[in-house]
Amino acid sequence: MIEMTVETTDVRADRIAAAARAGATAWSGVTLTQRREMLQQFAGLVERHASEWVRIATGIKGIDPASPAVGEEWISGPWATLYYAGHLLQTVAKMEAGGTPTDGFEMRAVPGDRVAVQVLPHSVWDRLLLSGFSAEVWCEPGVSETEVRASAGLGLRAPADVHGTCVVLGAGNIFSIAPLDALYVLYADNRSVALKLNPVTDALLPMFQAIFAPFIRIGAVQIFTSDLELGASVIAHNDIDAVHMTGSEATHDAIVWGPGEEGRANRTAGTPRLRKPITSELGGVSPVIVVPGRWSKRDLEFQARHVATMRLHNSGSNCVAGQVVVLSSDWAQKGEFLTALRRALADAPERPAWYPGSAGRVAAARDGVTPHEAVGGTPERTLLPVLDSGRDEPAFENEFFGPVLGVTELGGTGADFLARAIDFSNDRLRGTLGANIVAHPRDLRAIGSERLDEMLAGLRYGTIALNAWTAVGYLSPFATWGAFPGHTADDIQSGHGVVHNGLLLARPERTVVRGPFRPFPRSMATGQMSLAPVPPWFVHNRTAATTGERLVRFSIAPRWRKLPSVFASALRG
């Protein structure tokens, strides 16, 4: 008779931590050349397994395989991962050749004694595939251009000096988050990775193991699923030096301070349970500031669909989802915009509110809020149209993480309204991950570029998107992704630290993304030289699935001959 031995939680934690320690030693012996080669192998494996990745992802989320919503999984899964890996490769190659990551990147002075690094567009492919979009990383006040260039590279500046081990707690909503976080810890923090998957993503374990095979072979990465008890045991283990997580503020606080009454007592006493470094991305309440102006009917419809996408992408289960639309009570077209927004929310294709607990969070968002409107689709799709900007509304404090969108109003027009909306967002909305601003180019010109930069400098968010969704910052490999600096462990809000940051900048403060107010060809009428059609991440895009897959196949080996098929699909969207 064969006896089966079942490992206890402590034994499993010991094994995982010991493997992480051995992996750190192995990673210290991997040269820049080898790290570049491993990243190239990783990218090839992502492309090879991309169809499998999307098939599993759509199964987890209950998406009809024939639905355009499959495009969300192509774009936010394998394409986001490939796009980042390809750009991180450029950084490693520059350092391998004796250069610095910022070689060839333009910088400019921005308000507050800051330096901004232009990170998008950077290549001809960026200029074509993301035509009209741009992004800058603004560094912390007082950091000179010389210092930015001299300090870029982080852990790759001394690859043999590995900084130990890290547990990465992978998110369960967007399936590129876990692999991208793991790559950042490997290359930027220069640590081995023990990647714990969210239970939602257990089915992706074999695929993730397949794409990380070059790193797993030497022990620099291990991937596992677990219950809460094992996860806590691994985090607390003496052989684990650091933690990185993407998740909720409540989960962060339970890890740092302890659960329940223990956590409250520890917080009061100022004695955290976790006594090792932790970085985190925790979401928050993201504003969508709509600057009043004179818009055409098509502008109203397009931007209403833009805002609906910010809320309904991934059924609203995004840390970067727009949650509170800030309108001007003095805007003559306010009613027209709200009518278009209701229609855009209602017309978005059906898909399940799939993330665990979504129905309960939607019910809680509706509780006691009058009026609240069911705006089509599943019963959970909800608009809260008259939130009082002068009250402490739950929508201002609690991240819904579901298909619920709130609307509030402030007085004013032009720069006066924008200044009020910035103050409201800074002071009344919890979290600092991302803020969106929608404004007609005519009204931006009236404000002036210098004053606009000054106003953006006063908006305390880790990513600011002007006529774009902050998710473009998430997708931009050289951009940073994370909360605005300054949160403390006892009031963590949207977290601490950044990821992505493909240039490995040492002291970034925020990313500022800009996009076209109108899609091509109407963009030309506003003086914006943008060839971008309706973006494939829009929830109303009819060819998102085809475009997403073609972007993946293009990214693994960019070629001019591949572009026509990408553009043909995108233009039909």
XYZ file of C-alpha atoms in Angstrom:
573
model
C 0.000 0.000 0.000
C 1.425 3.394 -0.998
C 1.067 6.137 1.603
C 0.407 9.630 0.333
C 2.205 12.459 2.145
C 0.352 15.756 2.256
C 2.532 18.809 2.862
C 1.507 21.079 5.683
C 1.191 24.802 5.051
C 4.451 25.499 6.877
C 6.325 22.869 4.872
C 5.018 24.280 1.591
C 5.951 27.804 2.675
C 9.453 26.630 3.622
C 9.863 24.990 0.227
C 8.670 28.064 -1.699
C 10.853 30.451 0.319
C 13.920 28.220 0.007
C 13.438 28.011 -3.748
C 13.127 31.814 -3.895
C 16.396 32.208 -1.984
C 18.183 29.783 -4.315
C 16.631 31.599 -7.268
C 18.038 34.914 -6.075
C 21.513 33.391 -5.992
C 21.040 32.032 -9.499
C 19.706 35.388 -10.791
C 22.815 37.154 -9.472
C 24.904 35.144 -11.893
C 22.846 36.087 -14.962
C 24.537 38.759 -17.079
C 22.812 41.576 -18.938
C 23.307 39.692 -22.195
C 21.673 36.607 -20.748
C 18.841 38.667 -19.260
C 18.188 40.171 -22.677
C 18.179 36.731 -24.276
C 15.794 35.368 -21.642
C 13.437 38.282 -22.216
C 13.502 37.577 -25.957
C 12.646 33.942 -25.268
C 9.845 35.062 -22.953
C 8.357 37.291 -25.678
C 8.434 34.433 -28.172
C 6.632 32.169 -25.720
C 3.957 34.802 -25.061
C 3.224 35.010 -28.779
C 3.232 31.198 -29.098
C 0.759 30.785 -26.241
C -1.336 33.905 -26.941
C -4.331 32.054 -28.375
C -4.356 29.666 -25.418
C -4.092 32.650 -23.046
C -7.128 34.334 -24.622
C -9.140 31.103 -24.743
C -8.624 30.501 -21.008
C -9.243 34.167 -20.147
C -12.548 34.336 -22.010
C -13.627 31.133 -20.284
C -12.852 32.592 -16.848
C -14.813 35.754 -17.653
C -17.713 34.061 -19.434
C -17.178 35.999 -22.661
C -18.810 34.612 -25.800
C -15.899 33.541 -28.063
C -17.664 35.272 -30.973
C -17.997 38.577 -29.105
C -15.843 41.626 -29.910
C -15.199 41.732 -26.130
C -12.631 38.992 -26.742
C -10.498 41.879 -27.974
C -10.191 43.107 -24.390
C -8.361 39.892 -23.542
C -6.035 40.075 -26.546
C -5.132 43.698 -25.784
C -4.977 43.672 -21.973
C -3.384 40.217 -21.857
C -0.768 39.014 -24.368
C -0.450 42.303 -26.277
C 0.190 44.396 -23.145
C 2.753 41.817 -22.031
C 4.505 41.612 -25.397
C 4.491 45.383 -25.839
C 6.189 45.822 -22.466
C 8.694 43.009 -22.965
C 9.766 44.444 -26.326
C 10.410 47.877 -24.832
C 12.158 46.546 -21.732
C 14.400 44.648 -24.148
C 15.489 47.984 -25.601
C 16.505 49.214 -22.146
C 18.488 46.067 -21.377
C 20.203 46.212 -24.780
C 21.270 49.833 -24.254
C 22.755 49.027 -20.865
C 24.425 45.911 -22.255
C 26.106 48.142 -24.848
C 27.350 50.542 -22.167
C 24.678 53.206 -22.629
C 21.868 54.423 -20.422
C 18.127 53.743 -20.806
C 17.323 57.392 -21.555
C 19.693 57.671 -24.537
C 17.650 59.102 -27.400
C 14.776 60.335 -25.216
C 13.838 64.002 -25.174
C 13.198 65.867 -21.925
C 11.700 69.227 -21.064
C 11.171 71.389 -17.992
C 7.664 71.365 -16.505
C 6.214 73.328 -13.563
C 7.404 72.752 -10.019
C 11.106 72.323 -10.847
C 10.332 69.047 -12.611
C 11.743 67.292 -15.657
C 9.437 65.438 -18.060
C 10.695 62.533 -20.182
C 8.822 61.991 -23.431
C 8.165 58.244 -23.532
C 5.452 57.983 -26.224
C 5.799 58.038 -29.162
C 9.340 56.776 -29.353
C 9.437 54.664 -32.496
C 7.897 54.785 -35.943
C 5.599 51.959 -34.854
C 4.351 54.037 -31.899
C 3.650 56.944 -34.217
C 1.598 54.758 -36.522
C -0.194 52.369 -34.182
C -0.906 54.982 -31.479
C -1.090 57.991 -33.761
C -2.051 61.117 -31.862
C -1.270 59.662 -28.448
C 1.674 60.842 -26.383
C 2.971 60.302 -22.867
C 5.516 61.881 -20.569
C 6.910 60.709 -17.256
C 7.249 63.672 -14.889
C 9.982 63.147 -12.326
C 9.905 64.355 -8.741
C 10.518 68.052 -8.039
C 14.182 68.990 -7.830
C 15.484 66.087 -9.937
C 17.611 67.513 -12.748
C 17.847 66.142 -16.281
C 21.430 65.122 -15.547
C 20.306 63.155 -12.516
C 17.434 61.531 -14.419
C 19.827 60.262 -17.070
C 22.580 59.236 -14.642
C 20.320 57.298 -12.267
C 18.155 55.398 -14.769
C 18.598 51.628 -14.767
C 17.719 50.715 -11.176
C 18.664 47.089 -10.454
C 20.225 46.542 -13.866
C 23.002 48.980 -13.024
C 24.594 46.211 -10.929
C 22.955 42.925 -11.989
C 25.176 40.772 -9.777
C 24.032 42.701 -6.705
C 20.682 40.960 -6.368
C 18.376 42.408 -3.722
C 17.023 39.114 -2.465
C 13.555 37.623 -2.833
C 10.059 38.968 -3.408
C 6.562 37.548 -3.223
C 4.373 39.011 -5.963
C 0.645 38.782 -5.267
C -0.945 38.715 -8.700
C -4.215 40.478 -9.476
C -7.271 38.551 -10.612
C -8.941 41.038 -12.954
C -6.544 41.966 -15.791
C -4.404 39.015 -16.748
C -1.264 40.875 -17.838
C -0.845 42.402 -14.367
C 0.763 39.367 -12.739
C 3.380 38.731 -15.478
C 4.181 42.441 -15.851
C 4.633 42.845 -12.090
C 6.881 39.780 -12.026
C 9.061 41.160 -14.844
C 9.394 44.491 -13.059
C 10.502 42.867 -9.819
C 13.027 40.748 -11.737
C 14.552 43.515 -13.841
C 13.980 46.752 -11.934
C 14.139 45.543 -8.327
C 16.662 42.798 -9.201
C 14.988 40.159 -7.029
C 13.837 36.605 -7.578
C 10.068 36.189 -7.800
C 7.637 33.883 -6.067
C 4.451 34.713 -7.975
C 1.250 33.819 -6.128
C -1.735 33.821 -8.448
C -5.133 35.104 -7.480
C -7.572 32.165 -7.163
C -9.581 33.607 -10.073
C -6.628 32.951 -12.376
C -5.784 29.395 -11.300
C -6.665 28.091 -14.763
C -3.888 30.253 -16.236
C -1.164 28.598 -14.124
C 0.106 26.164 -16.830
C 0.189 28.942 -19.442
C 2.050 31.340 -17.135
C 4.524 28.581 -16.307
C 5.042 28.020 -20.027
C 5.829 31.655 -20.857
C 8.116 32.085 -17.828
C 10.006 28.854 -18.619
C 13.398 30.575 -19.209
C 13.241 32.095 -15.712
C 11.710 29.071 -14.028
C 14.509 26.839 -15.350
C 17.109 28.724 -13.321
C 14.829 29.227 -10.316
C 14.512 33.015 -10.667
C 10.718 32.653 -10.932
C 8.286 30.200 -9.417
C 4.516 30.417 -9.790
C 1.980 28.912 -7.441
C -1.649 29.079 -6.413
C -2.615 29.090 -2.779
C -5.139 29.718 -0.073
C -4.907 32.667 2.306
C -3.084 30.645 4.937
C -0.252 29.604 2.624
C 0.033 33.084 1.142
C 0.340 34.627 4.596
C 2.909 32.032 5.632
C 5.091 32.673 2.582
C 4.883 36.453 3.020
C 5.964 36.165 6.670
C 8.824 33.757 5.963
C 12.311 34.921 6.950
C 13.670 34.033 3.502
C 11.278 36.456 1.795
C 12.734 39.960 1.684
C 9.947 42.002 0.069
C 6.347 41.941 -1.100
C 4.641 43.465 -4.122
C 0.884 43.323 -4.549
C -1.908 44.506 -6.798
C -5.290 44.388 -5.128
C -7.494 46.229 -2.679
C -6.655 48.639 0.101
C -8.328 46.231 2.547
C -6.066 43.361 1.473
C -2.990 45.564 1.809
C -3.982 46.609 5.333
C -4.640 43.011 6.381
C -1.145 42.059 5.200
C 0.617 45.038 6.767
C -1.317 45.412 10.028
C -3.094 42.085 10.418
C -6.759 41.104 10.044
C -9.735 42.368 11.990
C -9.313 43.440 15.576
C -5.612 42.570 15.563
C -5.057 44.912 12.641
C -6.951 47.762 14.284
C -4.954 47.344 17.478
C -1.635 47.217 15.597
C -2.525 50.327 13.601
C -3.461 52.220 16.770
C -0.182 51.205 18.387
C 1.814 51.945 15.237
C 3.275 48.418 15.196
C 2.749 46.755 11.808
C 2.714 42.983 11.585
C 4.723 43.089 8.326
C 8.232 44.401 8.863
C 9.641 44.193 5.356
C 9.309 46.430 2.293
C 6.001 46.295 0.430
C 5.062 48.039 -2.796
C 1.482 48.101 -3.975
C -1.038 49.204 -6.580
C -4.478 49.400 -4.970
C -6.872 51.253 -7.242
C -9.129 54.036 -6.028
C -11.926 56.348 -7.134
C -10.952 57.792 -10.521
C -12.498 61.072 -11.749
C -13.491 61.869 -15.311
C -13.387 65.667 -15.525
C -15.392 66.972 -18.506
C -14.409 70.562 -19.306
C -17.460 72.403 -20.725
C -17.276 73.669 -24.273
C -19.143 73.833 -27.570
C -19.239 70.283 -28.916
C -20.785 68.828 -32.040
C -23.332 66.043 -31.807
C -20.690 63.535 -32.931
C -18.289 64.854 -30.277
C -20.935 64.285 -27.613
C -21.572 60.738 -28.828
C -17.896 59.814 -29.177
C -16.881 61.160 -25.777
C -19.920 59.561 -24.141
C -18.716 56.217 -25.520
C -15.223 57.081 -24.324
C -16.485 57.647 -20.766
C -18.690 54.535 -20.923
C -15.600 52.528 -21.880
C -13.714 53.877 -18.871
C -16.426 52.345 -16.675
C -17.596 49.232 -18.558
C -14.324 47.774 -19.852
C -13.859 44.388 -18.159
C -17.371 44.820 -16.686
C -16.064 47.659 -14.555
C -13.649 45.392 -12.691
C -10.639 47.633 -13.236
C -8.609 49.571 -10.717
C -8.311 52.248 -13.397
C -12.033 52.439 -14.184
C -13.559 55.904 -14.281
C -16.002 56.167 -11.378
C -17.103 59.791 -10.894
C -17.870 62.040 -13.874
C -17.371 65.698 -12.906
C -19.530 68.026 -15.022
C -20.079 71.779 -14.999
C -23.511 72.868 -13.814
C -23.044 75.857 -16.159
C -22.456 73.761 -19.287
C -25.202 74.440 -21.822
C -24.759 70.933 -23.272
C -24.747 69.083 -19.963
C -28.158 67.531 -20.600
C -27.211 66.455 -24.122
C -24.044 64.821 -22.824
C -25.893 62.924 -20.088
C -28.422 61.685 -22.642
C -25.567 60.464 -24.844
C -23.856 58.881 -21.833
C -26.994 56.960 -20.841
C -27.299 55.732 -24.418
C -23.629 54.705 -24.547
C -23.944 52.744 -21.312
C -27.112 51.052 -22.530
C -25.805 50.262 -26.024
C -22.562 48.640 -24.889
C -22.569 44.938 -25.774
C -23.838 42.465 -23.198
C -21.324 40.698 -21.016
C -21.484 39.197 -17.539
C -20.477 41.082 -14.413
C -18.043 38.264 -13.834
C -15.672 39.308 -11.054
C -16.488 37.656 -7.690
C -18.622 39.874 -5.466
C -19.656 42.234 -8.272
C -23.392 41.932 -7.597
C -22.921 42.719 -3.906
C -20.781 45.769 -4.625
C -23.321 47.075 -7.134
C -26.117 46.605 -4.595
C -24.076 48.439 -1.977
C -23.408 51.293 -4.426
C -27.136 51.650 -5.043
C -28.112 51.365 -1.386
C -29.570 54.630 -0.139
C -28.640 56.552 -3.301
C -31.596 58.283 -4.947
C -31.954 58.321 -7.810
C -30.085 55.426 -9.278
C -30.803 54.200 -12.760
C -30.488 50.824 -14.433
C -29.194 51.837 -17.849
C -29.528 48.687 -19.910
C -27.467 45.591 -20.276
C -27.311 43.427 -17.217
C -29.334 44.700 -14.226
C -26.059 45.636 -12.537
C -25.210 48.365 -15.063
C -26.010 51.488 -13.036
C -25.818 55.280 -13.266
C -25.867 57.502 -10.158
C -26.730 60.802 -11.887
C -27.013 63.369 -9.085
C -24.212 62.866 -6.571
C -23.872 65.941 -4.363
C -20.364 67.402 -4.627
C -20.847 69.095 -1.254
C -21.586 65.884 0.645
C -19.534 62.841 1.635
C -21.057 60.504 -0.907
C -20.062 56.803 -0.690
C -19.144 56.983 -4.391
C -16.385 59.447 -3.514
C -14.852 57.119 -0.927
C -15.459 53.509 -2.030
C -14.110 51.897 -5.175
C -17.078 50.068 -6.730
C -15.055 47.647 -8.906
C -18.165 46.985 -10.946
C -20.387 48.581 -13.617
C -21.521 51.634 -11.610
C -20.839 55.195 -12.763
C -21.550 58.329 -10.718
C -22.045 61.927 -11.869
C -21.518 65.109 -9.871
C -21.487 68.816 -10.725
C -19.455 71.930 -9.944
C -19.909 75.496 -11.129
C -17.745 77.342 -13.609
C -16.421 77.206 -17.153
C -13.003 76.961 -18.787
C -9.942 77.190 -16.566
C -12.061 78.186 -13.576
C -14.072 74.950 -13.785
C -10.957 72.838 -14.348
C -9.287 74.346 -11.274
C -12.366 73.575 -9.161
C -12.549 70.031 -10.524
C -8.875 69.459 -9.739
C -9.360 70.636 -6.161
C -12.454 68.437 -5.820
C -10.614 65.380 -7.141
C -7.597 65.952 -4.910
C -9.577 66.643 -1.761
C -12.748 64.568 -1.993
C -12.012 61.379 -3.946
C -10.135 58.524 -2.298
C -7.039 57.306 -4.053
C -4.543 58.766 -6.505
C -4.042 56.103 -9.181
C -5.558 57.799 -12.223
C -7.511 60.883 -13.303
C -9.074 61.571 -16.703
C -9.767 64.965 -18.325
C -11.870 65.433 -21.462
C -11.694 68.822 -23.174
C -12.127 70.217 -26.676
C -8.800 71.396 -28.189
C -10.341 74.850 -28.616
C -10.876 75.114 -24.855
C -7.389 73.809 -24.113
C -5.916 76.479 -26.382
C -7.907 79.097 -24.473
C -6.353 77.906 -21.218
C -2.851 77.950 -22.750
C -0.188 75.254 -22.645
C 1.840 76.771 -19.799
C -1.155 77.291 -17.547
C -2.468 73.837 -18.418
C 0.844 72.274 -17.377
C 0.661 74.197 -14.104
C -2.836 72.876 -13.492
C -1.794 69.310 -14.316
C 1.113 69.679 -11.894
C -1.452 70.387 -9.182
C -3.514 67.265 -9.919
C -2.104 64.665 -7.536
C -2.517 61.392 -9.440
C -0.034 58.786 -10.624
C -1.418 58.861 -14.173
C -3.286 61.766 -15.739
C -4.951 61.253 -19.116
C -6.009 64.248 -21.201
C -8.472 63.219 -23.924
C -7.447 59.644 -23.318
C -8.205 56.967 -20.762
C -5.570 56.380 -18.090
C -5.447 52.750 -19.253
C -3.297 54.061 -22.124
C -0.727 54.833 -19.428
C -1.000 51.240 -18.210
C -0.403 49.990 -21.756
C 2.541 52.339 -22.463
C 5.687 50.344 -21.624
C 8.000 53.273 -20.871
C 5.358 55.002 -18.738
C 5.082 54.463 -14.998
C 2.076 52.875 -13.342
C 1.180 53.433 -9.698
C -0.163 55.873 -7.133
C 0.995 59.437 -6.687
C 3.922 59.391 -4.215
C 3.429 60.087 -0.546
C 0.945 57.573 0.840
C 1.925 56.041 4.177
C 1.232 52.567 5.502
C -1.532 53.803 7.816
C -3.314 55.636 4.954
C -2.170 53.748 1.878
C -5.074 54.679 -0.485
C -3.812 53.746 -3.991
C -0.514 52.261 -2.855
C 3.210 52.901 -2.859
C 5.767 52.569 -5.646
C 5.447 52.006 -9.400
C 5.674 49.218 -11.945
C 6.177 49.096 -15.747
C 8.572 52.101 -15.981
C 10.408 50.551 -18.910
C 13.187 53.167 -18.748
C 13.788 52.167 -15.106
C 13.704 55.790 -13.950
C 14.794 56.197 -10.346
C 12.495 58.992 -9.116
C 9.330 59.204 -11.221
C 6.322 61.085 -9.891
C 3.580 60.606 -12.488
C 2.742 59.885 -16.108
C 0.803 62.373 -18.247
C -0.944 60.892 -21.297
C -2.525 62.933 -24.086
C -4.789 61.706 -26.871
C -6.892 62.969 -29.771
C -10.269 64.516 -28.896
C -11.747 63.043 -32.063
C -10.949 59.850 -33.988
C -9.634 59.881 -37.557
C -10.651 61.435 -39.912
C -12.565 64.015 -37.812
C -9.402 64.618 -35.766
C -8.013 66.679 -38.651
C -10.728 69.311 -38.194
C -9.382 70.178 -34.719
C -5.804 70.518 -35.938
C -4.690 67.210 -34.396
C -2.599 65.157 -36.789
C -3.966 61.837 -35.610
C -4.594 58.798 -37.776
C -6.104 56.858 -34.864
C -9.586 55.454 -35.513
C -11.936 54.457 -32.700
C -9.498 52.760 -30.279
C -9.762 48.964 -30.092
C -10.225 49.102 -26.301
C -13.572 50.932 -26.695
C -16.352 48.620 -25.532
C -18.378 49.509 -28.640
C -15.574 48.585 -31.069
C -16.876 45.944 -33.478
C -13.507 44.546 -34.627
C -11.621 44.629 -31.308
C -10.979 40.872 -31.286
C -9.419 40.830 -34.762
C -7.423 44.006 -34.152
C -6.158 42.711 -30.799
C -4.905 39.454 -32.266
C -3.217 41.250 -35.172
C -1.478 43.601 -32.726
C -0.049 40.578 -30.924
C 1.247 39.019 -34.141
C 2.655 42.378 -35.238
C 4.405 43.089 -31.923
C 6.459 39.911 -31.837
C 8.163 40.925 -35.105
C 7.159 44.408 -36.368
C 7.214 44.575 -40.166
C 5.867 47.124 -42.642
C 4.049 44.368 -44.539
C 2.006 43.529 -41.423
C 0.657 47.055 -40.940
C -2.086 47.069 -43.615
C -3.973 44.206 -41.976
C -3.772 45.896 -38.546
C -5.054 49.203 -39.937
C -7.746 47.511 -42.026
C -9.208 45.864 -38.931
C -8.832 48.968 -36.762
C -10.562 51.242 -39.278
C -13.570 48.915 -39.436
C -14.031 49.158 -35.655
